[in-house]
mmCIF file of C-alpha atoms and ligand atoms in Angstrom:
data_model
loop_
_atom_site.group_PDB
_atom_site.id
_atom_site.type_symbol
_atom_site.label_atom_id
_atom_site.label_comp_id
_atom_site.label_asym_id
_atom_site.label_seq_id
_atom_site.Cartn_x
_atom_site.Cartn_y
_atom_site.Cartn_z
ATOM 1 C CA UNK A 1 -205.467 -88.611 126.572
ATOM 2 C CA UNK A 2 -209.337 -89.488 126.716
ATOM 3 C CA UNK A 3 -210.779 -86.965 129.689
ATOM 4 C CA UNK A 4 -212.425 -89.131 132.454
ATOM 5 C CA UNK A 5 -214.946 -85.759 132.940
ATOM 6 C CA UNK A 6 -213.958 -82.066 131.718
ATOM 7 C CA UNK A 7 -212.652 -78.952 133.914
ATOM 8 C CA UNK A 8 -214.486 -75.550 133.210
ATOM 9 C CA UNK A 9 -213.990 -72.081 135.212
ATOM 10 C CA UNK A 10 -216.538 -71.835 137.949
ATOM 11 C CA UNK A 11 -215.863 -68.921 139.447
ATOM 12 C CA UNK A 12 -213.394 -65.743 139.216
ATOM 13 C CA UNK A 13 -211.993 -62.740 140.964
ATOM 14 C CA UNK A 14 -209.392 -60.338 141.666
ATOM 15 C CA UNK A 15 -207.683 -57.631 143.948
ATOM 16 C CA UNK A 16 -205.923 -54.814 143.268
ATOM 17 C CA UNK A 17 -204.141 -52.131 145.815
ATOM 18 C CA UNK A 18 -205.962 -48.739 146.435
ATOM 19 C CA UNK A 19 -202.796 -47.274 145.907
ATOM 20 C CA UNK A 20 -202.409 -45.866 142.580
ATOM 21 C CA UNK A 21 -198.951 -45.009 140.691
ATOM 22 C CA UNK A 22 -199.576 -42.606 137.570
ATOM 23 C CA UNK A 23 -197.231 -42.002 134.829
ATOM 24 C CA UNK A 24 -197.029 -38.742 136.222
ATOM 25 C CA UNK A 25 -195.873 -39.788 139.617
ATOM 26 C CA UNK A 26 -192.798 -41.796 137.816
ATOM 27 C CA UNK A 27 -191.872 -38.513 136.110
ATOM 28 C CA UNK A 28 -190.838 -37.496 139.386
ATOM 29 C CA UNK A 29 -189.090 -40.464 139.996
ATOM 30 C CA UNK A 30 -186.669 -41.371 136.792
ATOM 31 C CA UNK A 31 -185.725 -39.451 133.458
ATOM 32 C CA UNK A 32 -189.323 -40.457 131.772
ATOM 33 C CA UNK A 33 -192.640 -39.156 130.782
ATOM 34 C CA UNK A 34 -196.409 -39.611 130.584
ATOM 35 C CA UNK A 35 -196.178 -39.438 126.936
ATOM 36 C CA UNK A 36 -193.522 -42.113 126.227
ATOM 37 C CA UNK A 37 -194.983 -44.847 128.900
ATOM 38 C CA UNK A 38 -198.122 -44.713 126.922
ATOM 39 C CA UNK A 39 -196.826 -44.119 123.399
ATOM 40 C CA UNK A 40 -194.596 -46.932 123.851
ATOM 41 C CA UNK A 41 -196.710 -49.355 126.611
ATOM 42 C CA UNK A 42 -200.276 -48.312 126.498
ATOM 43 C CA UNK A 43 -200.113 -48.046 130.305
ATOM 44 C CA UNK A 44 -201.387 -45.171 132.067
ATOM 45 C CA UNK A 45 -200.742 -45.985 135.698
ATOM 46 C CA UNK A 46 -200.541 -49.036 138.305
ATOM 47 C CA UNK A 47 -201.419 -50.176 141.736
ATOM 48 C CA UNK A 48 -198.942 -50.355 144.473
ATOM 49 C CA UNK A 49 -198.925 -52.795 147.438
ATOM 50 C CA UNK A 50 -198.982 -50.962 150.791
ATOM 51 C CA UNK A 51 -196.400 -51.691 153.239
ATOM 52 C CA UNK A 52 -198.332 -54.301 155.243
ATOM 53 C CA UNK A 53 -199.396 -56.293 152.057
ATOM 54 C CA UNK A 54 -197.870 -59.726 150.856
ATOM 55 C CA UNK A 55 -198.794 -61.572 147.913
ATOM 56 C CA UNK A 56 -200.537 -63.893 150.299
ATOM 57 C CA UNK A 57 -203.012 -60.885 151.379
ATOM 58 C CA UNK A 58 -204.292 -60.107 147.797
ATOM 59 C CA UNK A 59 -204.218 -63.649 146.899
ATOM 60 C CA UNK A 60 -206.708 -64.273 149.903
ATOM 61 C CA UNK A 61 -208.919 -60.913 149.012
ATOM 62 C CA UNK A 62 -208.938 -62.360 145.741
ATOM 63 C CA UNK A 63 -209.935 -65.593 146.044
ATOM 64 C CA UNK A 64 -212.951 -64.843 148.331
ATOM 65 C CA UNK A 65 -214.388 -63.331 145.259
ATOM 66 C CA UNK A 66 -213.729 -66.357 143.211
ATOM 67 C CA UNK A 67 -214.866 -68.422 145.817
ATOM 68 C CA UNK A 68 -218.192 -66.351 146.469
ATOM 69 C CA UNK A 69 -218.492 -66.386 142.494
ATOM 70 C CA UNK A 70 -218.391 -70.277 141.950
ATOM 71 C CA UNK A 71 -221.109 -70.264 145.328
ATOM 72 C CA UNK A 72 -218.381 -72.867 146.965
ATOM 73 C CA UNK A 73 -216.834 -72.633 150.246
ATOM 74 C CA UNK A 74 -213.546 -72.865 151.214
ATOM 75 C CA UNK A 75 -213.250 -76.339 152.691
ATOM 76 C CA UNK A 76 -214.947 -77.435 149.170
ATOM 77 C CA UNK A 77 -211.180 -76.832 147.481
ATOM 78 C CA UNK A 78 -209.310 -79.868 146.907
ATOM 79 C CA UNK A 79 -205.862 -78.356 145.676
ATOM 80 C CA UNK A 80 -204.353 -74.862 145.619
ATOM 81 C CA UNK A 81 -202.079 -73.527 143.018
ATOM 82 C CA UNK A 82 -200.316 -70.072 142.819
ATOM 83 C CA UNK A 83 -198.253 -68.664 139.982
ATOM 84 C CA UNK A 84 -196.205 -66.324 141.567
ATOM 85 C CA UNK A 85 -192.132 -65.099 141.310
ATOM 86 C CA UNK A 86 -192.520 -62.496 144.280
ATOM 87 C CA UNK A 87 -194.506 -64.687 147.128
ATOM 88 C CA UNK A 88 -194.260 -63.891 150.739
ATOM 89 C CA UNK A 89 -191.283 -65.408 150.871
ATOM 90 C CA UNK A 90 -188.615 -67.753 148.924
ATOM 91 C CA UNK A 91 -189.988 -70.319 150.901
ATOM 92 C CA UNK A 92 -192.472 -71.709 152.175
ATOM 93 C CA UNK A 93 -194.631 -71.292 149.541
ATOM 94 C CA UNK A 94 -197.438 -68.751 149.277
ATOM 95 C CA UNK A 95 -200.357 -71.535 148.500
ATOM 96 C CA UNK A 96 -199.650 -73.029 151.763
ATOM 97 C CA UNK A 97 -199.827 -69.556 153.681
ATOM 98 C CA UNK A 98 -203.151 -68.438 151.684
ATOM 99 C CA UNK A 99 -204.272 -72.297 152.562
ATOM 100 C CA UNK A 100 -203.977 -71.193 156.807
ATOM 101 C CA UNK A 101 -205.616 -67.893 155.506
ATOM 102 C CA UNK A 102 -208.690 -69.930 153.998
ATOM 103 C CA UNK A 103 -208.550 -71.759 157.010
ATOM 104 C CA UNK A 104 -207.605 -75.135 155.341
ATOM 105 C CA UNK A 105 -205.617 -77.990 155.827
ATOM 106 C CA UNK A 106 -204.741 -80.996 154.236
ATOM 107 C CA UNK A 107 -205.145 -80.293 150.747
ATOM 108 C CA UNK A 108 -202.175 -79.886 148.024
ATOM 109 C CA UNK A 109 -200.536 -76.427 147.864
ATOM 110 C CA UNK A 110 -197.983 -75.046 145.681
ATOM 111 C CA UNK A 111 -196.457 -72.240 144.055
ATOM 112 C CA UNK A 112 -195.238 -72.308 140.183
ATOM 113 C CA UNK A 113 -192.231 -70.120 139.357
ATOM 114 C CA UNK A 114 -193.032 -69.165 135.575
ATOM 115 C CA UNK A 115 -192.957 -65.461 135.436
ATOM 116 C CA UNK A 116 -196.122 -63.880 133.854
ATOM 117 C CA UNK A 117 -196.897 -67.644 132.419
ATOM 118 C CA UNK A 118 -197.787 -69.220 136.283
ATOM 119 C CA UNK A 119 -201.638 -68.816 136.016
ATOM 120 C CA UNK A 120 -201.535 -70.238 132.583
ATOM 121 C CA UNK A 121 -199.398 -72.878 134.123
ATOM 122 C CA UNK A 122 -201.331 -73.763 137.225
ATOM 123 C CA UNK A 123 -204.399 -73.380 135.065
ATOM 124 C CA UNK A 124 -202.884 -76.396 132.795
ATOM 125 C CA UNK A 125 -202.405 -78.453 135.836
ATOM 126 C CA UNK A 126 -206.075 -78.071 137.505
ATOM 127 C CA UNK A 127 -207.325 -79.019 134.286
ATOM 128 C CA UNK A 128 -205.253 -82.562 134.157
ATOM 129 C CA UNK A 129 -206.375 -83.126 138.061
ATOM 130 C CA UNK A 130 -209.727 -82.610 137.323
ATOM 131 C CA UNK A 131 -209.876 -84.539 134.132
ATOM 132 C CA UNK A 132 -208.376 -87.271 135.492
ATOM 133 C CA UNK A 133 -211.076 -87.017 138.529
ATOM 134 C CA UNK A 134 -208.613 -87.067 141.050
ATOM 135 C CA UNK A 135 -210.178 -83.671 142.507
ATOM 136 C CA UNK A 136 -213.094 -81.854 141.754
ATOM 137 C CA UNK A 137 -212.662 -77.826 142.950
ATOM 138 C CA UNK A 138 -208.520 -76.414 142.502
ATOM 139 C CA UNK A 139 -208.203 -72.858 143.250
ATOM 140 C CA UNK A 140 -205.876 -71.673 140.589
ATOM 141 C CA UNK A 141 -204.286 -67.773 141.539
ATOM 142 C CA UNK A 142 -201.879 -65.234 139.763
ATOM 143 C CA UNK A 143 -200.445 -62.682 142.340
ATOM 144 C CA UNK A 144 -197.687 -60.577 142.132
ATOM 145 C CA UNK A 145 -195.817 -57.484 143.884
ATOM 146 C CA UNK A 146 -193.422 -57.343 141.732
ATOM 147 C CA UNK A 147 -193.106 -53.531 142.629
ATOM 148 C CA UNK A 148 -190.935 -55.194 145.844
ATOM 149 C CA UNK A 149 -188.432 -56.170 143.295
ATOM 150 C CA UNK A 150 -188.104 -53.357 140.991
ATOM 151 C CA UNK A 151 -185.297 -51.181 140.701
ATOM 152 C CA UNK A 152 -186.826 -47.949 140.598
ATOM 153 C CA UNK A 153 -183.682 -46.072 139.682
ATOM 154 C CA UNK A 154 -183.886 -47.806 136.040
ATOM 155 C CA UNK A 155 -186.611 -46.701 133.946
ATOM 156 C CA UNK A 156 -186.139 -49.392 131.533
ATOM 157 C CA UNK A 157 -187.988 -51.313 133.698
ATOM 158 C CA UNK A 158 -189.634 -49.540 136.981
ATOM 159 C CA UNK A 159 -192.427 -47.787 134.790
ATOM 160 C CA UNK A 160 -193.782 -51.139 133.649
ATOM 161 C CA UNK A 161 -194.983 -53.424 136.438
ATOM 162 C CA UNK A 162 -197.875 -53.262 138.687
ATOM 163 C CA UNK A 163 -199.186 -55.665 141.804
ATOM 164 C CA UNK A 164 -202.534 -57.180 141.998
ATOM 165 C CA UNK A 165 -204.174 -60.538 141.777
ATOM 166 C CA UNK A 166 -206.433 -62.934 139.990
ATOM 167 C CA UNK A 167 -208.432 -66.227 140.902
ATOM 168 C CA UNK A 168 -209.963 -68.519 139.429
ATOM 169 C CA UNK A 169 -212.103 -72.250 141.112
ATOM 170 C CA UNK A 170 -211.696 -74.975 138.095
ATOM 171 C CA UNK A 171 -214.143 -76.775 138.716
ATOM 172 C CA UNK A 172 -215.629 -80.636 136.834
ATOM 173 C CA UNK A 173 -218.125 -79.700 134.891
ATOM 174 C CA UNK A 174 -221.360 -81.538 134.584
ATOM 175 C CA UNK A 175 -221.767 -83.696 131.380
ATOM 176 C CA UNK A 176 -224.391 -80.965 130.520
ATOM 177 C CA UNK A 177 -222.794 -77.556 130.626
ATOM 178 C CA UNK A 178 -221.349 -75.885 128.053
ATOM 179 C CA UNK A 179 -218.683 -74.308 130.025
ATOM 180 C CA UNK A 180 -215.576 -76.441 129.590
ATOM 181 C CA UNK A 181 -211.859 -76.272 129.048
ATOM 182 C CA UNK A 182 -211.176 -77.118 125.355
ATOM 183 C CA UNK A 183 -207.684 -77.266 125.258
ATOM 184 C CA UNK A 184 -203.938 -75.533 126.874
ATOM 185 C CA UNK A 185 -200.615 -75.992 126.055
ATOM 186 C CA UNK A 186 -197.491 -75.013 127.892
ATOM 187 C CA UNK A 187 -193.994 -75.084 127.100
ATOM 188 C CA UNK A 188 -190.497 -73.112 128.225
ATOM 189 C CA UNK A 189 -187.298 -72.182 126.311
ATOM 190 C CA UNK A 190 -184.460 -71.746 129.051
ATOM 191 C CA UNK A 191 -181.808 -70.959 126.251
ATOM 192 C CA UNK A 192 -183.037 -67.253 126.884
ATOM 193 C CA UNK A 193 -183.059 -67.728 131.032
ATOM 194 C CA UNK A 194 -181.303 -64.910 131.707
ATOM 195 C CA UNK A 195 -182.926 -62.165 129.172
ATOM 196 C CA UNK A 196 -185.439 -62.149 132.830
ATOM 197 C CA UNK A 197 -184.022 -62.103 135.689
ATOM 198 C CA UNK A 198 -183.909 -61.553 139.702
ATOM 199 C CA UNK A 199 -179.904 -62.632 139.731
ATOM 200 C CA UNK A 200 -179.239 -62.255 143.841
ATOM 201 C CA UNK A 201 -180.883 -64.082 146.285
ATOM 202 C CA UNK A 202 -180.606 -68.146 145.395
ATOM 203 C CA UNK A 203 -178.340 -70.661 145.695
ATOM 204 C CA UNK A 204 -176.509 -69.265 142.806
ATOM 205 C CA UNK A 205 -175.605 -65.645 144.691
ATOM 206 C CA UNK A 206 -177.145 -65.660 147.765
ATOM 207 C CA UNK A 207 -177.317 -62.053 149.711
ATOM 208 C CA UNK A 208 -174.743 -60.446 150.730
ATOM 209 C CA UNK A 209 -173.647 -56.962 150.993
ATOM 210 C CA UNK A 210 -172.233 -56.334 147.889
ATOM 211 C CA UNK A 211 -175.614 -58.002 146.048
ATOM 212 C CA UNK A 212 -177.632 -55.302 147.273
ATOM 213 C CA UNK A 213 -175.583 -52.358 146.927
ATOM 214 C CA UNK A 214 -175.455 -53.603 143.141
ATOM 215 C CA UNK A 215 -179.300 -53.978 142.887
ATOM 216 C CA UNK A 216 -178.823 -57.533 142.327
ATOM 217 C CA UNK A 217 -182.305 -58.719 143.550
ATOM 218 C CA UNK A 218 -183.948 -56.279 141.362
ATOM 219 C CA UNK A 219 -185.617 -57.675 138.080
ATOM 220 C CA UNK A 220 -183.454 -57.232 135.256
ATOM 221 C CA UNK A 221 -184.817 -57.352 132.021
ATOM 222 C CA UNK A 222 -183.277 -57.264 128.159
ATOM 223 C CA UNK A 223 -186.892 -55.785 127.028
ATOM 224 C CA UNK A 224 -186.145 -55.566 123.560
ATOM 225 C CA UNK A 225 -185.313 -59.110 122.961
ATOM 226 C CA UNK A 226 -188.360 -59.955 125.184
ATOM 227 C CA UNK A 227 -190.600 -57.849 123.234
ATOM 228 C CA UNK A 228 -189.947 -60.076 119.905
ATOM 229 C CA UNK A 229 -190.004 -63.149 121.780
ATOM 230 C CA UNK A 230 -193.056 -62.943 123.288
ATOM 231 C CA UNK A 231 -194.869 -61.791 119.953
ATOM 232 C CA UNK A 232 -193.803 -65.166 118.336
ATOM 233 C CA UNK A 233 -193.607 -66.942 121.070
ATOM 234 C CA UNK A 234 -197.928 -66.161 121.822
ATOM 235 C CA UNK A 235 -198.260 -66.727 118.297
ATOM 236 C CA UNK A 236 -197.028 -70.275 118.373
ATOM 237 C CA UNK A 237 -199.191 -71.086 121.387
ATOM 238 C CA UNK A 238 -202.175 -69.469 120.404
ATOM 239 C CA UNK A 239 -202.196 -71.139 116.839
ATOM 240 C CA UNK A 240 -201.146 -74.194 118.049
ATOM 241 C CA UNK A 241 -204.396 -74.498 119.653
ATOM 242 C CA UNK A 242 -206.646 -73.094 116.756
ATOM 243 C CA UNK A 243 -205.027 -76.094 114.768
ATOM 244 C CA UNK A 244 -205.122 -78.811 117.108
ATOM 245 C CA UNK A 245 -209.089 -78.035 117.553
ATOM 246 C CA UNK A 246 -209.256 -77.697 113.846
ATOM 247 C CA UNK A 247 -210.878 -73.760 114.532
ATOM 248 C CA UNK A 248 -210.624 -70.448 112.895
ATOM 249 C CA UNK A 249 -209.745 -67.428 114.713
ATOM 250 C CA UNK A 250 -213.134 -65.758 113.428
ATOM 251 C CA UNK A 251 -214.782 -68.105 116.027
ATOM 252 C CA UNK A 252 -213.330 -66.837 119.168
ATOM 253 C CA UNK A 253 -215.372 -64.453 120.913
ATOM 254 C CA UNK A 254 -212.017 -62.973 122.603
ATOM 255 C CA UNK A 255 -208.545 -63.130 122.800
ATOM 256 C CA UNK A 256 -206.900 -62.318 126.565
ATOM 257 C CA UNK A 257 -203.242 -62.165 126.222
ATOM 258 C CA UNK A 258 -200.394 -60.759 128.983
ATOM 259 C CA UNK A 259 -200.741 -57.636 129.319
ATOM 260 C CA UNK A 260 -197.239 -56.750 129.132
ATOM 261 C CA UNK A 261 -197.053 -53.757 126.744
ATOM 262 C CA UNK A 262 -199.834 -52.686 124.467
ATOM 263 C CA UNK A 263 -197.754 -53.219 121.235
ATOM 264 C CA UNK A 264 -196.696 -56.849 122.179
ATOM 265 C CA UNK A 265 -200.907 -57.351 122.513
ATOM 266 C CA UNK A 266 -201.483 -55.168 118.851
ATOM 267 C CA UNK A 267 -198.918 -57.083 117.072
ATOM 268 C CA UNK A 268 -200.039 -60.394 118.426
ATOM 269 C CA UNK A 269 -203.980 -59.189 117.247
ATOM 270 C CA UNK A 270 -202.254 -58.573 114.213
ATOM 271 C CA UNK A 271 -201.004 -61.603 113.397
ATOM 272 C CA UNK A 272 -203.555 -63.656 114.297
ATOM 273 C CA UNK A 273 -205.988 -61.304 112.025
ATOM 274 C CA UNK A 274 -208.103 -61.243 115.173
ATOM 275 C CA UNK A 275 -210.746 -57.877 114.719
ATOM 276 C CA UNK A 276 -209.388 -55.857 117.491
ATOM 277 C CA UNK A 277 -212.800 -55.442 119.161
ATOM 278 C CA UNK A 278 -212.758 -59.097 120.338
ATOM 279 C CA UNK A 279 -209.105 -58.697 122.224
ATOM 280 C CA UNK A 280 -209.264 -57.768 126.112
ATOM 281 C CA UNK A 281 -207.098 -54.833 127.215
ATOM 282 C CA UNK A 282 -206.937 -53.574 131.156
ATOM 283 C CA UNK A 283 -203.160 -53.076 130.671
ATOM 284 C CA UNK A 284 -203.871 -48.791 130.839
ATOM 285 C CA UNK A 285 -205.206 -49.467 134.373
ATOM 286 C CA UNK A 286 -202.655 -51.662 136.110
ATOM 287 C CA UNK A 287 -199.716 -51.752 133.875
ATOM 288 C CA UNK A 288 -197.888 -55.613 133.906
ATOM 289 C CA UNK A 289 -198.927 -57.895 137.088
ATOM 290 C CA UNK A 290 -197.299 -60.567 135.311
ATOM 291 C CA UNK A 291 -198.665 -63.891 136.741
ATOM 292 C CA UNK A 292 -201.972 -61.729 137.678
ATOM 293 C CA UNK A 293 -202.448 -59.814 134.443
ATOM 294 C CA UNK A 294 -204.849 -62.747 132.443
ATOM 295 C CA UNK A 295 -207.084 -63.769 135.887
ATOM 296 C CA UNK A 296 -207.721 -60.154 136.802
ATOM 297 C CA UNK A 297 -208.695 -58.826 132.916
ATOM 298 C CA UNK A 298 -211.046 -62.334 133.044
ATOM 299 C CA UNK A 299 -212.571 -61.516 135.948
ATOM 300 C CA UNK A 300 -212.807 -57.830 134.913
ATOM 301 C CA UNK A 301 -214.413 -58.865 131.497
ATOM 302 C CA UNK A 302 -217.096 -61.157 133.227
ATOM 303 C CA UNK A 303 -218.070 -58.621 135.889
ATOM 304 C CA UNK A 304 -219.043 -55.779 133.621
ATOM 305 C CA UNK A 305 -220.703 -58.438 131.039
ATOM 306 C CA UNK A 306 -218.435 -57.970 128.163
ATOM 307 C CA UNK A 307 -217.253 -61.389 128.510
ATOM 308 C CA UNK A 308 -220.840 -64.177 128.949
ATOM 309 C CA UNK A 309 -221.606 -67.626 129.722
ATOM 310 C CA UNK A 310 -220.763 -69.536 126.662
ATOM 311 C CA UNK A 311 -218.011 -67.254 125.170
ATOM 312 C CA UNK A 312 -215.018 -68.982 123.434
ATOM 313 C CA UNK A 313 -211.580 -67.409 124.715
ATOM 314 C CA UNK A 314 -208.598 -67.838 123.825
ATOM 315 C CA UNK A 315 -205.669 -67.121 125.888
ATOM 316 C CA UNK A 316 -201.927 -66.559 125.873
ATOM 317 C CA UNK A 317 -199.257 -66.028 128.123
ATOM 318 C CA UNK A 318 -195.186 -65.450 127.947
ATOM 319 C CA UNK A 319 -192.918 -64.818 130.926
ATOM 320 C CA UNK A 320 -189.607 -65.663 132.562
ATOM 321 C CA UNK A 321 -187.996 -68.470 131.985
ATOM 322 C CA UNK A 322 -188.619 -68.281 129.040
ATOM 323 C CA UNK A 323 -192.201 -69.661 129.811
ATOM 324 C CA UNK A 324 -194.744 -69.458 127.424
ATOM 325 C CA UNK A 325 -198.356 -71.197 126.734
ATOM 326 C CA UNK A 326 -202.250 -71.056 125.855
ATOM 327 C CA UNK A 327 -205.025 -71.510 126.934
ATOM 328 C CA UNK A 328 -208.854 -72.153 125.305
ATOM 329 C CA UNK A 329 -211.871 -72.287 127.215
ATOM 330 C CA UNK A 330 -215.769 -72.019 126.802
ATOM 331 C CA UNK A 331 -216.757 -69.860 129.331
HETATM 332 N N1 ACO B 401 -188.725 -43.324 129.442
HETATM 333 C C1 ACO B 401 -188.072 -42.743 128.449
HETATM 334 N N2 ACO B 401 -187.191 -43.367 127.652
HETATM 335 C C2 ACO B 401 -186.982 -44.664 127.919
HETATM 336 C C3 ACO B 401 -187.634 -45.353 128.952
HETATM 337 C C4 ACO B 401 -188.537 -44.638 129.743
HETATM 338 N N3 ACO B 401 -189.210 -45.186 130.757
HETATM 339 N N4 ACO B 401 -187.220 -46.644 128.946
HETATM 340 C C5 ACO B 401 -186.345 -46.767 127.940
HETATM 341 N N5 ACO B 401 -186.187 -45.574 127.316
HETATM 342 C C6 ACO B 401 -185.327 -45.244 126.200
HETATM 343 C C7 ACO B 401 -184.156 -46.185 126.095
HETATM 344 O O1 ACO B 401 -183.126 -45.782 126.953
HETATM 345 C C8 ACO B 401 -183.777 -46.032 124.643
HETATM 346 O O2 ACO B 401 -183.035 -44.847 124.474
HETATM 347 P P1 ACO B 401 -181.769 -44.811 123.490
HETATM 348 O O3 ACO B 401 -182.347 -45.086 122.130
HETATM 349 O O4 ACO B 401 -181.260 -43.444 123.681
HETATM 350 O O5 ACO B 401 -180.873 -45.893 123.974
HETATM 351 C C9 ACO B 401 -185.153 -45.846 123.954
HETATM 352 O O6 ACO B 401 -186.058 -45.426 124.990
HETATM 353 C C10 ACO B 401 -185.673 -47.081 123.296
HETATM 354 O O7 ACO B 401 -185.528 -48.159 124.209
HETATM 355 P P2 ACO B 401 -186.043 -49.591 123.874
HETATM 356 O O8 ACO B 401 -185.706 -50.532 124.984
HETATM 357 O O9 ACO B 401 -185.650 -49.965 122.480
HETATM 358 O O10 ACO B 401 -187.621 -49.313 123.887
HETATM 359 P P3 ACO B 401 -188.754 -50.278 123.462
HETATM 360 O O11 ACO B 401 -189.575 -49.646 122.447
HETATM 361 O O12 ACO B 401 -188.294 -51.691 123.231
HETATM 362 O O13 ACO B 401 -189.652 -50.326 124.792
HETATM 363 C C11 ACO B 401 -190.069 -51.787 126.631
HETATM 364 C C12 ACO B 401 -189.097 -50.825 125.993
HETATM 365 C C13 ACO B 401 -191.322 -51.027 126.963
HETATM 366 C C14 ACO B 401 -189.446 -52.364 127.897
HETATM 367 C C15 ACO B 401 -190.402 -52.937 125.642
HETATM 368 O O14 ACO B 401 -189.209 -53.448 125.111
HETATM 369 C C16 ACO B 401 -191.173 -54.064 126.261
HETATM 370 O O15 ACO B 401 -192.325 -53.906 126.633
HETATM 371 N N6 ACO B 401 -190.592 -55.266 126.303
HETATM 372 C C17 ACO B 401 -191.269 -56.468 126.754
HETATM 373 C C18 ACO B 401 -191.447 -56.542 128.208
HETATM 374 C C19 ACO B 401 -192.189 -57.824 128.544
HETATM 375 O O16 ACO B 401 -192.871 -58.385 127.728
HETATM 376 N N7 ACO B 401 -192.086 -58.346 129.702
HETATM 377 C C20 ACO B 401 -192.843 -59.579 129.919
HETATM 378 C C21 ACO B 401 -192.339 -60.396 130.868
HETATM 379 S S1 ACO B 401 -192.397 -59.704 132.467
HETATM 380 C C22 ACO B 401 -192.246 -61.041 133.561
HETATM 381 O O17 ACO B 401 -192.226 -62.203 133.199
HETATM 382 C C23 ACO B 401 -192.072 -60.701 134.985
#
């Protein structure tokens, strides 16, 4: 497709919980320990949601920053997208609550269900919109409390997820700047559907008794196969993208992947031959926020300068469904 203008990221931030969940404080909690959560996930601890929060509340806390950032108002949005699989509620969807938050109306909002890929997702679908110049300002947002759904009797899986959440304003850029989205691919594999999964609660077994005595809205996860799967899986992405824009890796100022476990984000370094000074790790600080992990180390990375105005960065994302895509950007 030939791009009527070009999308670029005006403006990011994120939100994170005060409350803080060390490796130490799950030692108390399941048959685990500080050294084997960071030997195995690089994670060192996470935030926790208080009682009174909903996704909608650090999506809004969030997205002031990005807002603020960009130096647009609210009512300057024309669209709002939110990757999220634990929203305020099944439905309606947590765009349309954050929109009444904003103050809003009238304006597209929706949610994307794509695990850890919905930012990437929603990120993909801003930058058609805005291409196409249908809109001009989409507030793209990854928020999760995924610590609602986590079974925290099963270490497998209660030791690796955090809450928090990132935004981002895609914004047309003028024919002038730099700043510009390059290129983003997304894709899903639902042969592996159920390797990641909240199995109570839809159509398919709604709740009853018997769902939540068996910790059936929990997340469920076959990590091991996940772990492979999302090594290849960024791989394919990530290259698929250096090819397409005929570039080497040694030109991208930094890689920002999911941070789902350390070694997932050192093998994928790996095989990309990508000097591990130029990949973007936060995952020791808020262990996996899934949809949130990419915005918030972004907006993390721009904040304390590491990341600058004209960077190339490449990014990649992998998460239920099996969802998976890239995305690459001049900052
Ligand atoms: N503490 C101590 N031991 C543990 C723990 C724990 N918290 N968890 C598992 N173990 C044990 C297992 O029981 C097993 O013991 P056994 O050999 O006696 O059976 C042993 O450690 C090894 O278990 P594995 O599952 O093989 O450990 P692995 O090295 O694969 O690490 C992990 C597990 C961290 C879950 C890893 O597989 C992983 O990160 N997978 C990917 C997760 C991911 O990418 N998720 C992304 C999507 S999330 C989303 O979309 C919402």
């Amino acid at each position: 497709m030939i791009a009527n203008y070009y999308a670029k990221i005006a403006g990011t931030g994120h939100y994170v919980p005060e409350k803080i969940l060390t490796n130490f404080d799950l030692e108390k909690m399941v048959d685990t320990s500080d050294e084997w959560i960071r030997t195995r996930t690089g994670m060192r601890e996470r935030r926790i949601a208080s009682e009174e929060q909903a996704a909608s509340d650090l999506a809004y806390q969030a997205s002031l920053k990005a807002i603020k950032k960009a130096k647009i108002k609210p009512k300057d949005l024309d669209m709002i997208i939110i990757g999220t699989i634990s929203g305020d509620h099944p439905f309606p969807s947590t765009s349309c609550i954050l929109q009444k938050k904003l103050g809003l109306k009238n304006i597209p909002a929706f949610d994307i269900s794509a695990g850890c890929s919905g930012w990437i997702y929603g990120t993909n679908i801003a930058k058609q919109y805005i291409e196409n110049g249908i809109v001009k300002n989409v507030l793209v947002i990854g928020v999760e409390i995924l610590t609602r759904i986590t079974n925290w009797n099963d270490r497998n899986t209660c030791i690796l997820f955090g809450d928090g959440a990132g935004a981002t304003i895609i914004s047309r850029a003028e024919p002038k700047d730099i700043s510009r989205f390059i290129d983003t691919e997304i894709t899903a594999d639902g042969t592996h559907y159920d390797l990641l999964i909240q199995t109570a609660g839809g159509s398919k077994m709604p709740a009853s008794k018997e769902s939540v005595e068996k910790n059936l809205h929990t997340l469920y996860m076959e990590g091991n196969k996940i772990f492979k799967l999302a090594v290849k899986s960024m791989q394919i992405a990530c290259e698929l993208l250096l090819h397409r824009n005929k570039m080497d890796i040694k030109s991208i100022d930094w890689l920002i992947t999911h941070q789902a476990n350390m070694r997932i984000i050192q093998a994928l370094g790996k095989r990309l031959k990508i000097d591990p000074n130029n990949v973007i790790v936060n995952i020791e600080k808020y262990g996996n926020t899934s949809a949130a992990t990419i915005p918030i180390a972004l907006d993390e990375a721009i904040r304390s300068g590491k990341i600058r105005h004209g960077d190339l960065i490449l990014m990649a994302s992998f998460g239920a469904g099996l969802t998976y895509g890239s995305l690459l950007i001049r900052l």
